[in-house]
C-alpha positions as a LaTeX table, in Angstrom:
\begin{tabular}{lrrr}
\hline
Residue & $x$ (\AA) & $y$ (\AA) & $z$ (\AA) \\
\hline
Met1 & $-12.98$ & 14.55 & 15.62 \\
Ala2 & $-16.82$ & 14.32 & 15.94 \\
Gly3 & $-17.02$ & 12.64 & 12.60 \\
Arg4 & $-14.39$ & 10.08 & 13.46 \\
Leu5 & $-16.09$ & 9.39 & 16.77 \\
Ala6 & $-19.33$ & 8.82 & 14.81 \\
Val7 & $-17.74$ & 6.40 & 12.58 \\
Arg8 & $-16.24$ & 4.41 & 15.73 \\
Arg9 & $-19.61$ & 4.27 & 17.25 \\
Thr10 & $-21.31$ & 2.97 & 13.77 \\
Val11 & $-18.89$ & 0.30 & 12.95 \\
Pro12 & $-19.39$ & $-2.86$ & 15.17 \\
Ala13 & $-16.57$ & $-4.35$ & 17.24 \\
Pro14 & $-15.05$ & $-7.49$ & 15.79 \\
Ala15 & $-16.53$ & $-10.77$ & 16.72 \\
Gly16 & $-15.79$ & $-12.01$ & 20.08 \\
Thr17 & $-14.98$ & $-8.64$ & 21.66 \\
Asp18 & $-16.87$ & $-6.15$ & 23.80 \\
Pro19 & $-15.26$ & $-2.59$ & 24.17 \\
Ala20 & $-17.48$ & $-2.45$ & 27.50 \\
Arg21 & $-15.92$ & $-5.42$ & 29.10 \\
Pro22 & $-12.09$ & $-5.20$ & 29.48 \\
Glu23 & $-12.05$ & $-8.80$ & 30.50 \\
Ala24 & $-13.19$ & $-9.76$ & 26.87 \\
Arg25 & $-10.14$ & $-7.93$ & 25.25 \\
Pro26 & $-7.08$ & $-10.25$ & 24.33 \\
Pro27 & $-4.47$ & $-10.36$ & 26.77 \\
Phe28 & $-1.49$ & $-8.17$ & 26.60 \\
Arg29 & 0.82 & $-10.84$ & 25.44 \\
Glu30 & $-1.29$ & $-11.94$ & 22.56 \\
Arg31 & $-1.96$ & $-8.37$ & 21.49 \\
Val32 & 1.49 & $-6.92$ & 21.62 \\
Ile33 & 4.29 & $-9.79$ & 21.98 \\
Gly34 & 2.15 & $-12.00$ & 19.73 \\
Pro35 & 2.84 & $-10.00$ & 16.47 \\
Val36 & 6.41 & $-9.19$ & 17.35 \\
Arg37 & 7.21 & $-12.95$ & 17.62 \\
Ala38 & 5.27 & $-13.80$ & 14.50 \\
Asn39 & 7.58 & $-11.32$ & 12.58 \\
Leu40 & 10.82 & $-12.69$ & 13.95 \\
Thr41 & 11.48 & $-14.74$ & 10.92 \\
Trp42 & 13.46 & $-14.22$ & 7.71 \\
Asn43 & 10.11 & $-14.71$ & 5.88 \\
Ser44 & 8.62 & $-11.35$ & 7.43 \\
Met45 & 9.32 & $-8.28$ & 5.03 \\
Pro46 & 9.30 & $-5.95$ & 7.94 \\
Phe47 & 11.99 & $-8.10$ & 9.79 \\
Arg48 & 14.26 & $-8.03$ & 6.68 \\
His49 & 13.79 & $-4.38$ & 6.06 \\
Ala50 & 14.83 & $-3.73$ & 9.62 \\
Val51 & 17.82 & $-5.88$ & 9.32 \\
Arg52 & 18.61 & $-3.89$ & 6.19 \\
Ile53 & 18.53 & $-0.72$ & 7.86 \\
Ala54 & 20.67 & $-1.70$ & 10.88 \\
Thr55 & 23.20 & $-3.16$ & 8.45 \\
Val56 & 23.55 & $-0.05$ & 6.27 \\
Val57 & 23.03 & 2.47 & 9.12 \\
Leu58 & 25.06 & 1.45 & 12.18 \\
Pro59 & 28.44 & 1.33 & 10.27 \\
Met60 & 27.48 & 4.85 & 8.57 \\
Leu61 & 26.88 & 6.27 & 12.11 \\
Gly62 & 30.14 & 5.10 & 13.45 \\
Gly63 & 32.25 & 6.32 & 10.30 \\
Leu64 & 30.25 & 9.87 & 10.66 \\
Arg65 & 31.48 & 10.08 & 14.24 \\
Leu66 & 34.82 & 10.01 & 13.23 \\
Leu67 & 34.53 & 12.45 & 10.61 \\
His68 & 33.18 & 15.13 & 12.83 \\
Asn69 & 31.42 & 16.92 & 10.26 \\
Pro70 & 28.62 & 18.90 & 11.86 \\
Tyr71 & 26.19 & 17.97 & 8.80 \\
Gly72 & 26.93 & 14.39 & 8.53 \\
His73 & 23.66 & 13.35 & 10.25 \\
Trp74 & 21.80 & 14.33 & 7.29 \\
Leu75 & 23.38 & 11.36 & 5.59 \\
Ala76 & 22.06 & 8.91 & 8.05 \\
Ile77 & 18.84 & 10.67 & 8.32 \\
Thr78 & 18.46 & 10.37 & 4.45 \\
Val79 & 19.38 & 6.70 & 4.22 \\
Ile80 & 16.80 & 5.96 & 7.07 \\
Leu81 & 13.90 & 7.90 & 5.57 \\
Thr82 & 14.64 & 6.78 & 1.99 \\
Leu83 & 15.00 & 2.98 & 2.48 \\
Gln84 & 11.56 & 1.57 & 2.02 \\
Pro85 & 10.48 & $-2.17$ & 2.43 \\
Tyr86 & 9.74 & $-2.16$ & $-1.15$ \\
Ala87 & 12.35 & $-1.51$ & $-4.05$ \\
Ala88 & 9.86 & 0.74 & $-5.88$ \\
Gly89 & 9.05 & 2.80 & $-2.82$ \\
Thr90 & 12.80 & 3.14 & $-2.40$ \\
Ala91 & 13.49 & 4.42 & $-5.62$ \\
Thr92 & 10.63 & 6.93 & $-5.78$ \\
Arg93 & 11.45 & 8.27 & $-2.08$ \\
Ala94 & 15.18 & 8.63 & $-3.32$ \\
Ile95 & 14.16 & 10.79 & $-6.50$ \\
Glu96 & 11.47 & 12.80 & $-4.28$ \\
Arg97 & 14.08 & 13.44 & $-1.56$ \\
Ile98 & 17.00 & 14.64 & $-3.86$ \\
Gly99 & 14.70 & 16.53 & $-6.20$ \\
Gly100 & 13.20 & 18.49 & $-3.17$ \\
Thr101 & 16.39 & 19.06 & $-1.51$ \\
Val102 & 18.19 & 20.29 & $-4.49$ \\
Val103 & 15.42 & 22.90 & $-5.43$ \\
Gly104 & 15.26 & 23.65 & $-1.62$ \\
Gly105 & 19.14 & 24.62 & $-1.65$ \\
Leu106 & 18.47 & 26.68 & $-4.67$ \\
Val107 & 15.66 & 28.58 & $-2.72$ \\
Ala108 & 17.89 & 28.79 & 0.25 \\
Ala109 & 20.75 & 30.63 & $-1.85$ \\
Gly110 & 18.10 & 32.88 & $-3.34$ \\
Ile111 & 16.74 & 33.98 & 0.17 \\
Gly112 & 20.20 & 34.62 & 1.22 \\
Leu113 & 20.74 & 37.05 & $-1.48$ \\
Phe114 & 17.98 & 39.21 & $-0.63$ \\
Phe115 & 17.59 & 38.73 & 3.21 \\
Thr116 & 20.92 & 39.60 & 4.60 \\
Thr117 & 20.27 & 40.73 & 8.34 \\
Pro118 & 19.12 & 38.35 & 11.04 \\
Leu119 & 15.68 & 40.30 & 11.23 \\
Leu120 & 14.85 & 39.87 & 7.54 \\
Ile121 & 16.00 & 36.18 & 7.76 \\
Ala122 & 13.71 & 35.74 & 11.01 \\
Ala123 & 10.81 & 37.32 & 9.17 \\
Ala124 & 11.21 & 35.19 & 5.95 \\
Met125 & 11.39 & 32.19 & 8.05 \\
Val126 & 7.67 & 32.68 & 9.11 \\
Pro127 & 5.97 & 32.21 & 6.06 \\
Leu128 & 8.33 & 29.53 & 4.85 \\
Asn129 & 7.59 & 27.64 & 8.08 \\
Leu130 & 3.72 & 27.75 & 7.56 \\
Ala131 & 4.06 & 26.73 & 3.84 \\
Thr132 & 6.39 & 23.87 & 4.76 \\
Phe133 & 3.99 & 22.10 & 7.25 \\
Ala134 & 0.87 & 23.28 & 5.30 \\
Leu135 & 2.14 & 21.35 & 2.18 \\
Arg136 & 3.45 & 18.40 & 4.17 \\
Ala137 & 0.85 & 16.15 & 3.57 \\
Val138 & 0.25 & 17.31 & $-0.13$ \\
Asn139 & 3.46 & 16.46 & $-1.83$ \\
Tyr140 & 6.93 & 15.10 & $-0.31$ \\
Thr141 & 9.03 & 16.83 & $-3.00$ \\
Val142 & 7.48 & 20.33 & $-2.39$ \\
Phe143 & 7.90 & 19.58 & 1.34 \\
Leu144 & 11.36 & 19.03 & 1.34 \\
Gly145 & 11.73 & 21.89 & $-1.23$ \\
Leu146 & 10.48 & 24.28 & 1.42 \\
Leu147 & 12.09 & 22.62 & 4.40 \\
Thr148 & 15.71 & 22.60 & 3.22 \\
Pro149 & 15.94 & 26.42 & 3.11 \\
Met150 & 14.18 & 26.70 & 6.45 \\
Leu151 & 16.67 & 24.21 & 8.08 \\
Ile152 & 19.75 & 26.21 & 6.15 \\
Leu153 & 18.27 & 29.61 & 7.57 \\
Leu154 & 17.74 & 28.05 & 10.87 \\
Ile155 & 21.59 & 26.98 & 11.22 \\
Glu156 & 22.70 & 30.22 & 10.27 \\
Gln157 & 20.52 & 31.65 & 13.25 \\
Ile158 & 21.84 & 28.99 & 15.76 \\
Ile159 & 25.52 & 28.96 & 14.65 \\
Pro160 & 26.66 & 32.52 & 14.00 \\
Gly161 & 29.18 & 32.85 & 11.28 \\
Ala162 & 27.98 & 29.37 & 9.58 \\
Ser163 & 28.10 & 29.69 & 5.69 \\
Glu164 & 24.58 & 29.43 & 3.90 \\
Leu165 & 26.29 & 28.30 & 0.85 \\
Gly166 & 28.31 & 25.61 & 2.89 \\
Ala167 & 25.22 & 24.35 & 4.73 \\
Ala168 & 23.14 & 24.21 & 1.21 \\
Ile169 & 26.13 & 22.12 & $-0.46$ \\
Ala170 & 26.30 & 19.85 & 2.66 \\
Arg171 & 22.69 & 19.25 & 2.56 \\
Val172 & 22.52 & 18.52 & $-1.09$ \\
Gly173 & 25.68 & 16.49 & $-1.09$ \\
Phe174 & 24.56 & 14.41 & 1.72 \\
Thr175 & 21.07 & 13.91 & 0.42 \\
Ile176 & 22.20 & 12.94 & $-2.89$ \\
Gly177 & 24.65 & 10.26 & $-1.19$ \\
Gly178 & 22.22 & 9.12 & 1.03 \\
Gly179 & 19.63 & 8.48 & $-1.73$ \\
Ile180 & 22.13 & 6.49 & $-3.78$ \\
Ile181 & 23.16 & 4.44 & $-0.61$ \\
Ala182 & 19.61 & 3.59 & 0.19 \\
Val183 & 18.86 & 2.51 & $-3.44$ \\
Ala184 & 22.09 & 0.46 & $-3.61$ \\
Ala185 & 21.48 & $-1.08$ & $-0.23$ \\
His186 & 17.93 & $-2.25$ & $-1.22$ \\
Trp187 & 19.07 & $-3.56$ & $-4.42$ \\
Thr188 & 21.90 & $-5.83$ & $-2.88$ \\
Leu189 & 20.76 & $-6.50$ & 0.54 \\
Trp190 & 17.75 & $-9.02$ & 0.37 \\
Pro191 & 15.84 & $-7.08$ & $-2.40$ \\
Ser192 & 12.31 & $-7.49$ & $-2.28$ \\
Phe193 & 10.57 & $-6.89$ & $-5.72$ \\
Glu194 & 6.95 & $-6.46$ & $-6.24$ \\
Arg195 & 6.90 & $-8.52$ & $-9.49$ \\
Asn196 & 7.72 & $-11.77$ & $-7.39$ \\
Arg197 & 4.62 & $-11.19$ & $-5.11$ \\
Leu198 & 2.28 & $-10.04$ & $-7.82$ \\
Pro199 & 1.02 & $-13.64$ & $-8.86$ \\
Ala200 & 0.17 & $-14.48$ & $-5.35$ \\
Ala201 & $-1.50$ & $-11.30$ & $-4.67$ \\
Thr202 & $-3.68$ & $-12.10$ & $-7.84$ \\
Glu203 & $-4.38$ & $-15.43$ & $-6.80$ \\
Gly204 & $-5.21$ & $-14.47$ & $-3.47$ \\
Ala205 & $-7.58$ & $-11.93$ & $-4.67$ \\
Ile206 & $-9.45$ & $-14.35$ & $-6.93$ \\
Glu207 & $-9.72$ & $-17.18$ & $-4.20$ \\
Ala208 & $-11.28$ & $-14.43$ & $-1.72$ \\
His209 & $-13.87$ & $-13.25$ & $-4.58$ \\
Arg210 & $-14.47$ & $-16.97$ & $-5.42$ \\
Arg211 & $-15.40$ & $-17.85$ & $-1.59$ \\
Tyr212 & $-17.46$ & $-14.50$ & $-1.40$ \\
Leu213 & $-19.34$ & $-15.43$ & $-4.74$ \\
Gly214 & $-20.26$ & $-18.76$ & $-3.52$ \\
Glu215 & $-21.31$ & $-17.76$ & 0.07 \\
Ala216 & $-23.17$ & $-14.74$ & $-1.30$ \\
Leu217 & $-25.25$ & $-16.71$ & $-3.86$ \\
Ala218 & $-25.86$ & $-19.51$ & $-1.26$ \\
Ala219 & $-27.27$ & $-16.96$ & 1.16 \\
Leu220 & $-29.38$ & $-15.20$ & $-1.54$ \\
Gly221 & $-30.90$ & $-18.66$ & $-2.28$ \\
Arg222 & $-31.55$ & $-19.52$ & 1.40 \\
Gly223 & $-32.92$ & $-16.02$ & 2.31 \\
Asp224 & $-30.12$ & $-15.63$ & 4.52 \\
Ala225 & $-28.23$ & $-12.55$ & 5.59 \\
Pro226 & $-25.43$ & $-11.47$ & 3.23 \\
Pro227 & $-21.96$ & $-12.79$ & 4.22 \\
Asp228 & $-20.24$ & $-9.49$ & 5.65 \\
Ala229 & $-17.06$ & $-11.42$ & 6.56 \\
Ala230 & $-16.57$ & $-12.85$ & 3.21 \\
Arg231 & $-17.28$ & $-9.35$ & 1.32 \\
Arg232 & $-14.84$ & $-7.62$ & 3.89 \\
Ala233 & $-12.13$ & $-10.34$ & 3.23 \\
Ala234 & $-12.91$ & $-9.79$ & $-0.71$ \\
Gly235 & $-12.50$ & $-6.06$ & $-0.33$ \\
Leu236 & $-9.29$ & $-6.26$ & 1.53 \\
Ala237 & $-7.84$ & $-8.63$ & $-0.85$ \\
Ser238 & $-8.54$ & $-6.32$ & $-3.80$ \\
Asn239 & $-7.01$ & $-3.48$ & $-1.95$ \\
Asn240 & $-3.88$ & $-5.63$ & $-1.54$ \\
Leu241 & $-3.74$ & $-6.45$ & $-5.08$ \\
Glu242 & $-4.31$ & $-2.90$ & $-6.38$ \\
Ala243 & $-1.20$ & $-1.76$ & $-3.94$ \\
Ser244 & 0.83 & $-4.56$ & $-5.22$ \\
Ile245 & $-0.09$ & $-3.65$ & $-8.95$ \\
Ser246 & 0.78 & 0.13 & $-7.96$ \\
Arg247 & 4.54 & $-0.95$ & $-6.65$ \\
Ala248 & 5.05 & $-3.23$ & $-9.67$ \\
Leu249 & 4.25 & $-0.51$ & $-12.20$ \\
Ser250 & 6.97 & 1.65 & $-10.44$ \\
Glu251 & 9.72 & $-0.88$ & $-10.81$ \\
Pro252 & 11.78 & $-0.78$ & $-13.92$ \\
Ala253 & 11.63 & $-4.47$ & $-14.59$ \\
Arg254 & 8.50 & $-6.13$ & $-14.42$ \\
Asn255 & 6.54 & $-9.42$ & $-15.88$ \\
Arg256 & 4.25 & $-7.83$ & $-18.34$ \\
His257 & 2.13 & $-11.15$ & $-18.44$ \\
Asp258 & 1.62 & $-11.16$ & $-14.59$ \\
Leu259 & 1.01 & $-7.50$ & $-14.52$ \\
His260 & $-1.77$ & $-7.76$ & $-17.34$ \\
Val261 & $-3.46$ & $-10.66$ & $-15.71$ \\
Ala262 & $-3.37$ & $-8.82$ & $-12.29$ \\
Ile263 & $-5.01$ & $-5.63$ & $-13.85$ \\
Val264 & $-7.73$ & $-7.35$ & $-15.71$ \\
Ala265 & $-8.37$ & $-9.64$ & $-12.79$ \\
Asp266 & $-8.63$ & $-6.74$ & $-10.28$ \\
Ala267 & $-11.02$ & $-4.91$ & $-12.64$ \\
Ala268 & $-13.19$ & $-7.98$ & $-13.07$ \\
Leu269 & $-13.21$ & $-8.98$ & $-9.42$ \\
Arg270 & $-14.32$ & $-5.31$ & $-8.53$ \\
Arg271 & $-17.35$ & $-5.74$ & $-10.65$ \\
Ile272 & $-18.09$ & $-9.11$ & $-9.43$ \\
Ala273 & $-18.11$ & $-7.78$ & $-5.87$ \\
Gly274 & $-20.09$ & $-4.94$ & $-6.99$ \\
Arg275 & $-22.73$ & $-6.92$ & $-8.41$ \\
Leu276 & $-23.01$ & $-9.18$ & $-5.18$ \\
Val277 & $-23.59$ & $-6.13$ & $-3.26$ \\
Leu278 & $-26.29$ & $-5.22$ & $-5.56$ \\
Leu279 & $-27.93$ & $-8.53$ & $-5.24$ \\
Ala280 & $-27.70$ & $-8.00$ & $-1.43$ \\
Leu281 & $-29.47$ & $-4.84$ & $-1.58$ \\
Glu282 & $-32.33$ & $-5.93$ & $-3.91$ \\
Arg283 & $-32.99$ & $-9.27$ & $-2.39$ \\
Asp284 & $-36.35$ & $-8.18$ & $-1.16$ \\
Ser285 & $-37.30$ & $-7.46$ & $-4.91$ \\
Ile286 & $-36.03$ & $-10.72$ & $-6.19$ \\
Gly287 & $-38.12$ & $-12.92$ & $-4.72$ \\
Thr288 & $-37.82$ & $-16.64$ & $-4.37$ \\
Cys289 & $-35.93$ & $-18.95$ & $-6.64$ \\
Asp290 & $-34.97$ & $-22.30$ & $-7.37$ \\
Asp291 & $-31.91$ & $-23.25$ & $-4.80$ \\
Arg292 & $-30.67$ & $-25.85$ & $-7.13$ \\
Val293 & $-30.39$ & $-23.45$ & $-10.13$ \\
Leu294 & $-28.74$ & $-21.01$ & $-8.16$ \\
Ala295 & $-26.58$ & $-23.61$ & $-6.66$ \\
Asp296 & $-25.48$ & $-24.72$ & $-10.06$ \\
Trp297 & $-24.63$ & $-21.24$ & $-11.21$ \\
Ala298 & $-22.44$ & $-20.65$ & $-8.13$ \\
Asp299 & $-20.66$ & $-23.92$ & $-8.72$ \\
Arg300 & $-20.03$ & $-23.10$ & $-12.37$ \\
Leu301 & $-18.91$ & $-19.55$ & $-11.42$ \\
Glu302 & $-16.67$ & $-20.71$ & $-8.62$ \\
Arg303 & $-14.95$ & $-23.36$ & $-11.00$ \\
Met304 & $-14.51$ & $-20.64$ & $-13.66$ \\
Leu305 & $-12.72$ & $-18.22$ & $-10.94$ \\
Gly306 & $-10.59$ & $-21.32$ & $-9.89$ \\
Gly307 & $-9.12$ & $-21.65$ & $-13.40$ \\
Glu308 & $-11.26$ & $-24.62$ & $-14.60$ \\
Thr309 & $-13.06$ & $-24.31$ & $-18.21$ \\
Val310 & $-16.98$ & $-25.31$ & $-17.91$ \\
Asp311 & $-19.32$ & $-26.31$ & $-20.63$ \\
Asp312 & $-22.19$ & $-24.46$ & $-22.11$ \\
Ser313 & $-24.95$ & $-26.27$ & $-20.72$ \\
Trp314 & $-25.87$ & $-23.53$ & $-18.15$ \\
Pro315 & $-29.27$ & $-23.93$ & $-16.49$ \\
Glu316 & $-31.87$ & $-21.19$ & $-17.48$ \\
Pro317 & $-31.43$ & $-18.49$ & $-14.71$ \\
Pro318 & $-34.69$ & $-16.99$ & $-12.83$ \\
Ala319 & $-35.88$ & $-14.02$ & $-14.76$ \\
Thr320 & $-35.23$ & $-11.88$ & $-11.60$ \\
Leu321 & $-31.38$ & $-12.80$ & $-11.68$ \\
Ala322 & $-30.79$ & $-13.34$ & $-15.29$ \\
Asp323 & $-29.34$ & $-10.07$ & $-15.96$ \\
Ser324 & $-26.97$ & $-10.29$ & $-12.81$ \\
Leu325 & $-25.98$ & $-13.99$ & $-13.43$ \\
Gln326 & $-25.13$ & $-13.11$ & $-16.79$ \\
Arg327 & $-23.00$ & $-10.37$ & $-15.71$ \\
Leu328 & $-21.26$ & $-12.45$ & $-13.07$ \\
Arg329 & $-20.56$ & $-15.21$ & $-15.74$ \\
Ala330 & $-18.98$ & $-12.49$ & $-18.14$ \\
Gln331 & $-16.63$ & $-11.22$ & $-15.51$ \\
Ala332 & $-15.68$ & $-14.72$ & $-14.09$ \\
Asp333 & $-14.82$ & $-15.58$ & $-17.93$ \\
Leu334 & $-12.75$ & $-12.59$ & $-18.15$ \\
Val335 & $-10.69$ & $-13.67$ & $-15.11$ \\
Leu336 & $-10.49$ & $-17.18$ & $-16.55$ \\
Ala337 & $-9.28$ & $-15.77$ & $-19.94$ \\
Ala338 & $-6.71$ & $-13.52$ & $-18.29$ \\
Arg339 & $-5.51$ & $-16.40$ & $-16.25$ \\
Lys340 & $-4.98$ & $-18.72$ & $-19.30$ \\
Glu341 & $-3.31$ & $-16.00$ & $-21.23$ \\
Gly342 & $-1.02$ & $-15.40$ & $-18.33$ \\
Val343 & $-0.11$ & $-19.03$ & $-17.98$ \\
Asp344 & 0.48 & $-19.31$ & $-21.66$ \\
Gly345 & 2.59 & $-16.21$ & $-21.72$ \\
Ala346 & 4.80 & $-17.50$ & $-18.84$ \\
Ala347 & 5.11 & $-20.75$ & $-20.74$ \\
\hline
\end{tabular}
């Protein structure tokens, strides 16, 4: 807690806000109602995901009430917790949940063979409970593998005479059924595949770093402070791109050209951002340099990141910046080559 509070004191408040002045905070409508209204559109992925869950779960709950099955709620819980906004996340969560539940059912059956009295079962639940929640943040499959026997043993304590085997079979069966329903729902109800968003995420990251590069070199030439806002925007764009790449790799069908371009661009952009940060840290030792030469390099590098091929008549860089500028040029050339390969591959 002390560490988190120290970070909160160190990180400055966003521009235009002052935590000490409540009147400087945006009004309640803007902070709460504004984002909600902004997502009430079919173009919003959270909105489509909410509609998908409601479309699947509401009829399911009605059907489960008619069945009067004491374990039927496990089906609805599995569908709700398995359905994710992204197709790759839904499939991964379904595999994790089904695998963990099956293993947990087997563990529960083994415990039931050796712990036959209420006192022994209660004693077994103590270490099982501790291990379950200790490993919750470590691995979701392991967590469910320990949670399932705990629930089954708990049911036997709450409902005297309840069959451990029947509860285990119901748990496994409803979990498998819920996982299948969740995956089928995502693939049939307004599916959202990462391969369709990956090119936009790649272009967004390249554009953010192109702006960062131009502002950073311009600030370096003028002797101004580094552009922190552009640096943060570039870092956020890289984080979003890497998350998109991770989800695209988990999908069974993917565009290899787009994926290759995204991976190469992400690595090159990270190096560009690192070099710009290094220049900002070493600007006192760089000294003065010709603004026109630096502006020419910045213009050429920005055009390369924008997908334009430039001639080889690069101006002679300042001695103190020669190595850094050549490294930036190499990474920009790598991004340009990857983009051209992606375009040719798509054609």
